[in-house]
mmCIF file of C-alpha atoms in Angstrom:
data_model
loop_
_atom_site.group_PDB
_atom_site.id
_atom_site.type_symbol
_atom_site.label_atom_id
_atom_site.label_comp_id
_atom_site.label_asym_id
_atom_site.label_seq_id
_atom_site.Cartn_x
_atom_site.Cartn_y
_atom_site.Cartn_z
ATOM 1 C CA MET A 1 49.237 112.336 117.108
ATOM 2 C CA SER A 2 48.923 113.360 120.606
ATOM 3 C CA ALA A 3 45.555 115.246 120.424
ATOM 4 C CA SER A 4 42.136 113.051 119.816
ATOM 5 C CA PRO A 5 39.915 114.536 117.378
ATOM 6 C CA VAL A 6 36.461 115.031 118.372
ATOM 7 C CA PRO A 7 34.766 111.758 119.152
ATOM 8 C CA ALA A 8 31.431 110.905 117.363
ATOM 9 C CA GLY A 9 28.489 112.446 119.560
ATOM 10 C CA ALA A 10 31.035 114.965 120.686
ATOM 11 C CA LEU A 11 29.293 118.547 122.134
ATOM 12 C CA ALA A 12 31.014 120.565 119.338
ATOM 13 C CA ASP A 13 29.331 123.799 120.142
ATOM 14 C CA SER A 14 26.279 123.092 122.546
ATOM 15 C CA ALA A 15 25.349 124.586 126.143
ATOM 16 C CA LEU A 16 24.938 122.454 129.220
ATOM 17 C CA ARG A 17 23.862 123.909 132.615
ATOM 18 C CA VAL A 18 25.742 124.987 135.653
ATOM 19 C CA THR A 19 23.922 122.454 138.524
ATOM 20 C CA ALA A 20 26.640 123.091 140.780
ATOM 21 C CA LYS A 21 29.108 125.418 141.659
ATOM 22 C CA GLU A 22 31.159 124.491 145.205
ATOM 23 C CA VAL A 23 34.454 126.212 146.631
ATOM 24 C CA VAL A 24 36.812 123.298 146.851
ATOM 25 C CA SER A 25 39.913 125.286 147.878
ATOM 26 C CA GLU A 26 40.930 128.723 148.421
ATOM 27 C CA GLY A 27 40.876 130.734 144.934
ATOM 28 C CA VAL A 28 39.352 127.644 143.440
ATOM 29 C CA VAL A 29 35.913 126.791 142.418
ATOM 30 C CA ALA A 30 34.466 122.974 140.975
ATOM 31 C CA LEU A 31 32.130 123.506 138.181
ATOM 32 C CA THR A 32 29.431 120.665 137.432
ATOM 33 C CA LEU A 33 27.521 120.551 134.068
ATOM 34 C CA ARG A 34 24.807 118.595 132.766
ATOM 35 C CA HIS A 35 22.662 118.824 129.674
ATOM 36 C CA PRO A 36 19.651 120.640 130.034
ATOM 37 C CA ASP A 37 17.448 117.601 128.989
ATOM 38 C CA ASN A 38 19.611 115.755 130.888
ATOM 39 C CA ARG A 39 20.825 114.000 127.558
ATOM 40 C CA ARG A 40 24.095 111.630 128.130
ATOM 41 C CA LEU A 41 27.378 113.175 127.541
ATOM 42 C CA PRO A 42 29.912 112.234 125.409
ATOM 43 C CA ASP A 43 32.373 109.713 126.918
ATOM 44 C CA TRP A 44 36.013 110.731 127.876
ATOM 45 C CA ALA A 45 39.159 109.354 129.396
ATOM 46 C CA PRO A 46 41.665 110.637 131.817
ATOM 47 C CA GLY A 47 43.460 113.656 130.816
ATOM 48 C CA ALA A 48 40.756 115.214 128.453
ATOM 49 C CA HIS A 49 39.544 118.321 128.605
ATOM 50 C CA ILE A 50 36.602 120.883 127.549
ATOM 51 C CA ASP A 51 36.240 124.021 126.058
ATOM 52 C CA LEU A 52 33.825 126.619 128.221
ATOM 53 C CA MET A 53 32.857 129.355 125.713
ATOM 54 C CA LEU A 54 31.654 131.883 128.149
ATOM 55 C CA PRO A 55 28.972 134.824 127.522
ATOM 56 C CA SER A 56 31.859 137.545 127.634
ATOM 57 C CA GLY A 57 33.147 135.629 124.186
ATOM 58 C CA ALA A 58 35.860 134.197 125.969
ATOM 59 C CA THR A 59 37.140 130.615 125.182
ATOM 60 C CA ARG A 60 38.770 128.799 128.144
ATOM 61 C CA GLN A 61 40.079 124.908 128.183
ATOM 62 C CA TYR A 62 39.622 123.112 131.453
ATOM 63 C CA SER A 63 40.593 119.338 132.583
ATOM 64 C CA LEU A 64 37.817 117.072 133.067
ATOM 65 C CA CYS A 65 38.201 116.075 136.756
ATOM 66 C CA GLY A 66 34.926 114.185 137.658
ATOM 67 C CA ASP A 67 33.739 110.501 137.502
ATOM 68 C CA ARG A 68 34.688 109.240 133.958
ATOM 69 C CA TRP A 69 31.977 106.883 134.678
ATOM 70 C CA ASP A 70 28.913 109.380 135.268
ATOM 71 C CA ALA A 71 27.656 109.604 131.847
ATOM 72 C CA TYR A 72 25.454 112.738 132.625
ATOM 73 C CA SER A 73 27.609 115.214 134.147
ATOM 74 C CA PHE A 74 31.112 116.618 133.386
ATOM 75 C CA ARG A 75 33.132 118.401 136.408
ATOM 76 C CA VAL A 76 36.060 120.613 136.178
ATOM 77 C CA GLY A 77 38.054 122.805 138.404
ATOM 78 C CA VAL A 78 38.699 126.506 138.011
ATOM 79 C CA LEU A 79 41.573 128.461 139.670
ATOM 80 C CA ARG A 80 40.831 132.277 139.756
ATOM 81 C CA GLU A 81 43.856 133.852 138.015
ATOM 82 C CA PRO A 82 44.256 137.593 139.107
ATOM 83 C CA ASP A 83 46.511 138.153 136.015
ATOM 84 C CA GLY A 84 44.229 136.398 133.499
ATOM 85 C CA ARG A 85 42.647 137.463 130.594
ATOM 86 C CA GLY A 86 39.082 137.581 132.622
ATOM 87 C CA GLY A 87 37.552 134.159 132.090
ATOM 88 C CA SER A 88 38.137 132.739 135.315
ATOM 89 C CA ALA A 89 36.945 135.905 137.084
ATOM 90 C CA PHE A 90 33.898 135.724 135.196
ATOM 91 C CA ILE A 91 33.648 132.063 136.456
ATOM 92 C CA HIS A 92 34.000 133.132 139.466
ATOM 93 C CA ASN A 93 32.084 136.235 140.100
ATOM 94 C CA SER A 94 29.308 136.095 137.954
ATOM 95 C CA LEU A 95 28.664 132.351 136.710
ATOM 96 C CA ALA A 96 25.900 131.043 138.852
ATOM 97 C CA VAL A 97 23.948 127.447 139.226
ATOM 98 C CA GLY A 98 21.064 127.691 136.423
ATOM 99 C CA ASP A 99 23.274 129.538 133.826
ATOM 100 C CA MET A 100 23.976 128.005 130.459
ATOM 101 C CA VAL A 101 27.530 127.663 129.334
ATOM 102 C CA GLY A 102 28.769 126.818 125.958
ATOM 103 C CA VAL A 103 31.032 123.601 125.903
ATOM 104 C CA GLY A 104 33.348 122.274 123.213
ATOM 105 C CA GLY A 105 35.006 118.740 123.314
ATOM 106 C CA PRO A 106 35.811 116.887 124.932
ATOM 107 C CA ARG A 107 39.646 116.545 123.702
ATOM 108 C CA ASN A 108 42.189 114.630 124.836
ATOM 109 C CA ASN A 109 46.016 115.786 124.356
ATOM 110 C CA PHE A 110 47.061 113.812 127.758
ATOM 111 C CA PRO A 111 46.112 110.493 127.491
ATOM 112 C CA LEU A 112 47.216 107.763 130.125
ATOM 113 C CA ALA A 113 49.135 105.273 128.456
ATOM 114 C CA PRO A 114 49.527 101.627 129.999
ATOM 115 C CA ALA A 115 52.287 101.363 132.614
ATOM 116 C CA PRO A 116 52.680 98.621 135.685
ATOM 117 C CA LYS A 117 53.283 101.864 137.873
ATOM 118 C CA TYR A 118 52.432 105.420 137.906
ATOM 119 C CA LEU A 119 54.090 108.409 139.754
ATOM 120 C CA PHE A 120 51.501 111.380 139.605
ATOM 121 C CA ILE A 121 53.126 114.849 140.276
ATOM 122 C CA ALA A 122 50.832 118.247 140.553
ATOM 123 C CA GLY A 123 51.652 121.403 141.146
ATOM 124 C CA GLY A 124 48.252 123.623 142.230
ATOM 125 C CA ILE A 125 45.154 123.171 140.033
ATOM 126 C CA GLY A 126 47.469 120.884 137.839
ATOM 127 C CA ILE A 127 45.819 117.956 140.163
ATOM 128 C CA THR A 128 42.976 118.266 137.806
ATOM 129 C CA PRO A 129 43.740 116.073 135.117
ATOM 130 C CA LEU A 130 45.696 113.931 137.434
ATOM 131 C CA ILE A 131 42.470 112.774 139.396
ATOM 132 C CA PRO A 132 40.646 110.769 136.762
ATOM 133 C CA MET A 133 43.825 109.054 136.430
ATOM 134 C CA ILE A 134 44.558 108.066 139.794
ATOM 135 C CA ALA A 135 40.955 106.970 139.762
ATOM 136 C CA GLN A 136 41.765 104.964 136.497
ATOM 137 C CA ALA A 137 44.817 103.252 138.156
ATOM 138 C CA GLU A 138 42.795 102.544 141.056
ATOM 139 C CA LEU A 139 40.164 100.929 139.573
ATOM 140 C CA MET A 140 42.528 98.463 137.580
ATOM 141 C CA GLY A 141 44.670 97.579 140.470
ATOM 142 C CA ILE A 142 47.786 99.389 139.484
ATOM 143 C CA ASP A 143 50.227 100.629 142.007
ATOM 144 C CA TRP A 144 50.709 104.609 141.769
ATOM 145 C CA GLN A 145 51.940 107.104 144.246
ATOM 146 C CA LEU A 146 51.047 110.917 143.648
ATOM 147 C CA LEU A 147 53.154 113.781 144.905
ATOM 148 C CA TYR A 148 51.163 117.116 145.220
ATOM 149 C CA GLY A 149 52.592 120.559 145.798
ATOM 150 C CA GLY A 150 51.224 124.222 146.128
ATOM 151 C CA ARG A 151 51.783 127.101 147.932
ATOM 152 C CA THR A 152 49.877 126.674 150.923
ATOM 153 C CA ARG A 153 47.657 123.690 152.361
ATOM 154 C CA SER A 154 43.952 126.029 152.064
ATOM 155 C CA SER A 155 44.950 126.980 148.165
ATOM 156 C CA MET A 156 45.576 123.017 146.887
ATOM 157 C CA ALA A 157 42.153 121.903 145.617
ATOM 158 C CA PHE A 158 40.373 118.132 146.092
ATOM 159 C CA LEU A 159 42.288 117.403 149.697
ATOM 160 C CA ASP A 160 39.379 115.765 151.255
ATOM 161 C CA GLU A 161 39.060 113.684 148.023
ATOM 162 C CA LEU A 162 42.580 112.577 147.831
ATOM 163 C CA ALA A 163 42.620 111.813 151.752
ATOM 164 C CA ALA A 164 40.337 108.539 150.626
ATOM 165 C CA TYR A 165 43.911 107.290 149.229
ATOM 166 C CA GLY A 166 45.841 107.152 152.202
ATOM 167 C CA ASP A 167 49.574 107.351 151.988
ATOM 168 C CA ARG A 168 49.975 107.219 148.524
ATOM 169 C CA VAL A 169 49.148 110.866 148.355
ATOM 170 C CA VAL A 170 52.064 113.109 149.826
ATOM 171 C CA VAL A 171 50.744 116.671 150.146
ATOM 172 C CA ALA A 172 53.525 119.287 150.418
ATOM 173 C CA PRO A 173 52.502 122.714 150.783
ATOM 174 C CA GLN A 174 55.438 124.806 149.892
ATOM 175 C CA ASP A 175 55.224 127.114 152.852
ATOM 176 C CA GLU A 176 55.312 123.848 155.062
ATOM 177 C CA CYS A 177 57.987 122.226 153.504
ATOM 178 C CA GLY A 178 59.592 124.061 150.941
ATOM 179 C CA LEU A 179 60.109 122.922 146.953
ATOM 180 C CA LEU A 180 59.152 119.632 146.022
ATOM 181 C CA ASP A 181 62.170 116.996 146.440
ATOM 182 C CA LEU A 182 61.840 116.303 142.253
ATOM 183 C CA GLN A 183 65.048 114.710 142.259
ATOM 184 C CA THR A 184 64.480 111.888 144.774
ATOM 185 C CA TRP A 185 61.248 111.214 143.216
ATOM 186 C CA LEU A 186 62.511 111.217 139.829
ATOM 187 C CA THR A 187 65.204 108.963 140.432
ATOM 188 C CA ALA A 188 63.502 106.400 142.182
ATOM 189 C CA ALA A 189 60.687 106.446 139.306
ATOM 190 C CA ALA A 190 63.804 106.587 136.730
ATOM 191 C CA ALA A 191 64.925 102.953 137.812
ATOM 192 C CA THR A 192 62.083 101.203 137.329
ATOM 193 C CA GLU A 193 59.020 100.959 134.591
ATOM 194 C CA THR A 194 57.344 104.197 136.106
ATOM 195 C CA LYS A 195 55.173 105.929 133.477
ATOM 196 C CA VAL A 196 55.464 109.715 135.351
ATOM 197 C CA TYR A 197 52.627 112.028 134.624
ATOM 198 C CA VAL A 198 53.216 115.990 135.516
ATOM 199 C CA CYS A 199 50.738 119.165 135.259
ATOM 200 C CA GLY A 200 51.022 122.264 136.956
ATOM 201 C CA PRO A 201 52.704 125.615 136.886
ATOM 202 C CA GLU A 202 55.693 126.402 134.236
ATOM 203 C CA PRO A 203 58.426 126.391 136.937
ATOM 204 C CA LEU A 204 57.413 123.110 137.936
ATOM 205 C CA LEU A 205 57.403 121.895 134.596
ATOM 206 C CA ASN A 206 60.827 123.077 133.770
ATOM 207 C CA ALA A 207 62.005 121.616 136.945
ATOM 208 C CA VAL A 208 61.176 118.254 135.956
ATOM 209 C CA GLU A 209 62.383 118.721 132.568
ATOM 210 C CA MET A 210 65.671 119.307 133.672
ATOM 211 C CA CYS A 211 65.740 115.864 136.079
ATOM 212 C CA CYS A 212 64.837 113.578 133.003
ATOM 213 C CA VAL A 213 66.727 115.238 130.122
ATOM 214 C CA ASP A 214 68.177 111.894 129.670
ATOM 215 C CA TRP A 215 65.004 109.891 129.892
ATOM 216 C CA PRO A 216 63.728 107.745 127.104
ATOM 217 C CA ILE A 217 60.710 108.962 125.348
ATOM 218 C CA GLY A 218 57.257 108.319 126.619
ATOM 219 C CA LYS A 219 58.415 107.565 130.125
ATOM 220 C CA LEU A 220 57.781 111.300 131.110
ATOM 221 C CA ARG A 221 54.382 113.079 129.806
ATOM 222 C CA MET A 222 53.471 116.578 130.724
ATOM 223 C CA GLU A 223 50.526 118.848 130.084
ATOM 224 C CA ARG A 224 51.051 122.697 130.037
ATOM 225 C CA PHE A 225 48.710 125.487 130.831
ATOM 226 C CA VAL A 226 50.646 128.254 128.924
ATOM 227 C CA PRO A 227 52.811 127.612 125.450
ATOM 228 C CA LYS A 228 56.323 126.625 125.838
ATOM 229 C CA GLU A 229 58.696 129.375 124.882
ATOM 230 C CA GLN A 230 59.871 128.693 121.722
ATOM 231 C CA GLY A 231 63.025 129.851 119.398
ATOM 232 C CA ALA A 232 62.602 132.051 116.282
ATOM 233 C CA PRO A 233 60.214 130.006 113.674
ATOM 234 C CA VAL A 234 62.887 127.697 110.811
ATOM 235 C CA ARG A 235 62.113 129.977 108.042
ATOM 236 C CA ASP A 236 60.886 134.038 107.647
ATOM 237 C CA GLU A 237 59.648 134.144 104.173
ATOM 238 C CA PRO A 238 56.281 133.043 102.813
ATOM 239 C CA PHE A 239 55.293 129.211 102.070
ATOM 240 C CA ASP A 240 52.492 127.534 100.490
ATOM 241 C CA VAL A 241 49.798 125.172 101.892
ATOM 242 C CA GLU A 242 47.995 122.887 99.815
ATOM 243 C CA LEU A 243 44.674 121.849 101.356
ATOM 244 C CA ALA A 244 43.837 118.934 99.648
ATOM 245 C CA ARG A 245 40.174 117.910 100.361
ATOM 246 C CA SER A 246 39.197 121.611 99.056
ATOM 247 C CA GLY A 247 41.233 121.812 96.258
ATOM 248 C CA LEU A 248 42.850 125.156 97.380
ATOM 249 C CA THR A 249 46.252 126.615 97.549
ATOM 250 C CA VAL A 250 47.122 129.237 99.980
ATOM 251 C CA THR A 251 50.043 131.534 100.661
ATOM 252 C CA VAL A 252 51.198 131.795 104.773
ATOM 253 C CA THR A 253 52.965 135.349 104.969
ATOM 254 C CA PRO A 254 55.519 135.612 107.968
ATOM 255 C CA ASP A 255 52.454 138.049 109.698
ATOM 256 C CA ALA A 256 49.901 135.351 109.464
ATOM 257 C CA SER A 257 49.288 131.630 110.843
ATOM 258 C CA VAL A 258 48.339 128.889 108.662
ATOM 259 C CA LEU A 259 45.186 128.871 110.488
ATOM 260 C CA ASP A 260 44.767 132.541 109.889
ATOM 261 C CA ALA A 261 45.736 131.435 105.938
ATOM 262 C CA VAL A 262 43.331 128.682 105.952
ATOM 263 C CA GLN A 263 40.353 130.626 107.441
ATOM 264 C CA SER A 264 40.756 133.681 104.870
ATOM 265 C CA ALA A 265 40.161 131.069 102.108
ATOM 266 C CA GLY A 266 36.833 130.244 103.741
ATOM 267 C CA VAL A 267 38.036 126.528 104.832
ATOM 268 C CA ASN A 268 36.352 126.557 108.231
ATOM 269 C CA VAL A 269 38.784 124.874 110.879
ATOM 270 C CA LEU A 270 37.554 124.524 114.925
ATOM 271 C CA SER A 271 40.215 126.451 116.934
ATOM 272 C CA SER A 272 40.090 127.587 120.278
ATOM 273 C CA CYS A 273 43.165 128.391 122.365
ATOM 274 C CA GLY A 274 45.524 130.351 119.354
ATOM 275 C CA GLU A 275 48.664 129.453 121.393
ATOM 276 C CA GLY A 276 48.988 125.795 120.497
ATOM 277 C CA THR A 277 48.023 124.276 123.809
ATOM 278 C CA CYS A 278 44.662 123.070 123.463
ATOM 279 C CA GLY A 279 44.866 120.628 120.461
ATOM 280 C CA THR A 280 41.510 121.892 118.905
ATOM 281 C CA CYS A 281 43.100 122.731 115.680
ATOM 282 C CA GLU A 282 44.774 119.537 114.762
ATOM 283 C CA THR A 283 45.283 118.927 111.329
ATOM 284 C CA ALA A 284 47.068 115.888 109.143
ATOM 285 C CA VAL A 285 49.860 116.948 107.067
ATOM 286 C CA LEU A 286 49.893 114.735 104.349
ATOM 287 C CA SER A 287 53.165 116.036 102.695
ATOM 288 C CA GLY A 288 55.997 118.478 103.549
ATOM 289 C CA ALA A 289 57.854 119.238 106.670
ATOM 290 C CA PRO A 290 56.127 120.902 109.394
ATOM 291 C CA ASP A 291 58.001 123.676 111.851
ATOM 292 C CA HIS A 292 56.277 122.517 115.128
ATOM 293 C CA ARG A 293 55.746 125.170 117.415
ATOM 294 C CA ASP A 294 53.349 123.684 119.877
ATOM 295 C CA SER A 295 53.238 122.964 123.515
ATOM 296 C CA ILE A 296 51.534 119.637 122.967
ATOM 297 C CA LEU A 297 53.625 116.891 120.718
ATOM 298 C CA GLU A 298 55.948 114.780 122.255
ATOM 299 C CA ASP A 299 59.707 114.775 120.563
ATOM 300 C CA ASP A 300 58.871 111.642 118.337
ATOM 301 C CA GLU A 301 55.194 112.587 117.392
ATOM 302 C CA ARG A 302 57.087 115.805 115.997
ATOM 303 C CA SER A 303 59.495 113.502 114.335
ATOM 304 C CA ALA A 304 56.558 111.894 112.563
ATOM 305 C CA GLY A 305 55.631 115.107 111.174
ATOM 306 C CA ASP A 306 52.002 113.697 110.396
ATOM 307 C CA CYS A 307 49.877 116.276 112.029
ATOM 308 C CA MET A 308 50.268 119.916 113.306
ATOM 309 C CA PHE A 309 48.344 122.430 114.867
ATOM 310 C CA ILE A 310 47.795 124.950 112.894
ATOM 311 C CA CYS A 311 47.243 128.154 115.243
ATOM 312 C CA VAL A 312 51.017 128.049 115.888
ATOM 313 C CA SER A 313 52.972 125.822 113.760
ATOM 314 C CA ARG A 314 54.497 126.756 110.164
ATOM 315 C CA ALA A 315 56.518 124.986 107.774
ATOM 316 C CA CYS A 316 60.022 123.843 107.511
ATOM 317 C CA SER A 317 59.568 123.229 103.655
ATOM 318 C CA ASP A 318 58.445 125.332 100.858
ATOM 319 C CA ARG A 319 55.185 123.546 100.579
ATOM 320 C CA LEU A 320 52.855 121.945 103.145
ATOM 321 C CA VAL A 321 49.762 119.748 101.828
ATOM 322 C CA LEU A 322 47.252 119.611 104.556
ATOM 323 C CA ASP A 323 44.341 117.304 105.003
ATOM 324 C CA LEU A 324 41.838 120.020 104.841
#
């Protein structure tokens, strides 16, 4: 499975206090969160994210970009999105130091796998999950490089922090350098045992995928902010889902998700994004063939067919048996 379940001691739906709010670039603020009783927070690894459950009722996922060895605080970076659904606007305009905010997780759909060398490619706010990865590689003495692009230098967050790494960080604002020279960087990485980690807007991810179409599975890992465009479902007729632990069988109609059907039957499943990007609703598949429609799993994980994200994924077979 790609997504990690909520670990023992995870926050689930606890509340943390905003202890710092700092402007880290044009349009990006960094929040530091701590437990109101200064309790230790759950451990996490590079690539993990948390859910912020805002007073407005919105839930949003943000990558942890602080020091993973600081057991008492979480840090996230939040981009103001003018065309978003209001979560980032609330954080930028209304959320203040001292406020409490609901937090779920941490969860990790984007883990850092062992490698002799890494190439990190970030676009804009996509730098956030890569910062702890860079720190981890540095701690372990592993060779790495970062190619970091953005619209303008002033819009690119955490540049002061990254400057400490010297020339291993290549900063390439589009208004100064044009589009990132992905072909050159990725061709060099293809010739070695380098693993490539990419996070950023969809045009960047699509461009990287086009350059790496023949790469072996596992060499390239990407994290998306928005769902990848999917084709039509494999089947457009109802299918049955057996809930092995609950002893129930539900029918999923074409106009409902597996998550909808399961929750309507009274079985509670933690969910968040509803679009197959956050990993919260990951569920083990005991039997049947899922129709994966998420933006998380790699090709080999899809082929294994032993888990699915029930907010969006459906069935190829007439029946699925889930570990619920």
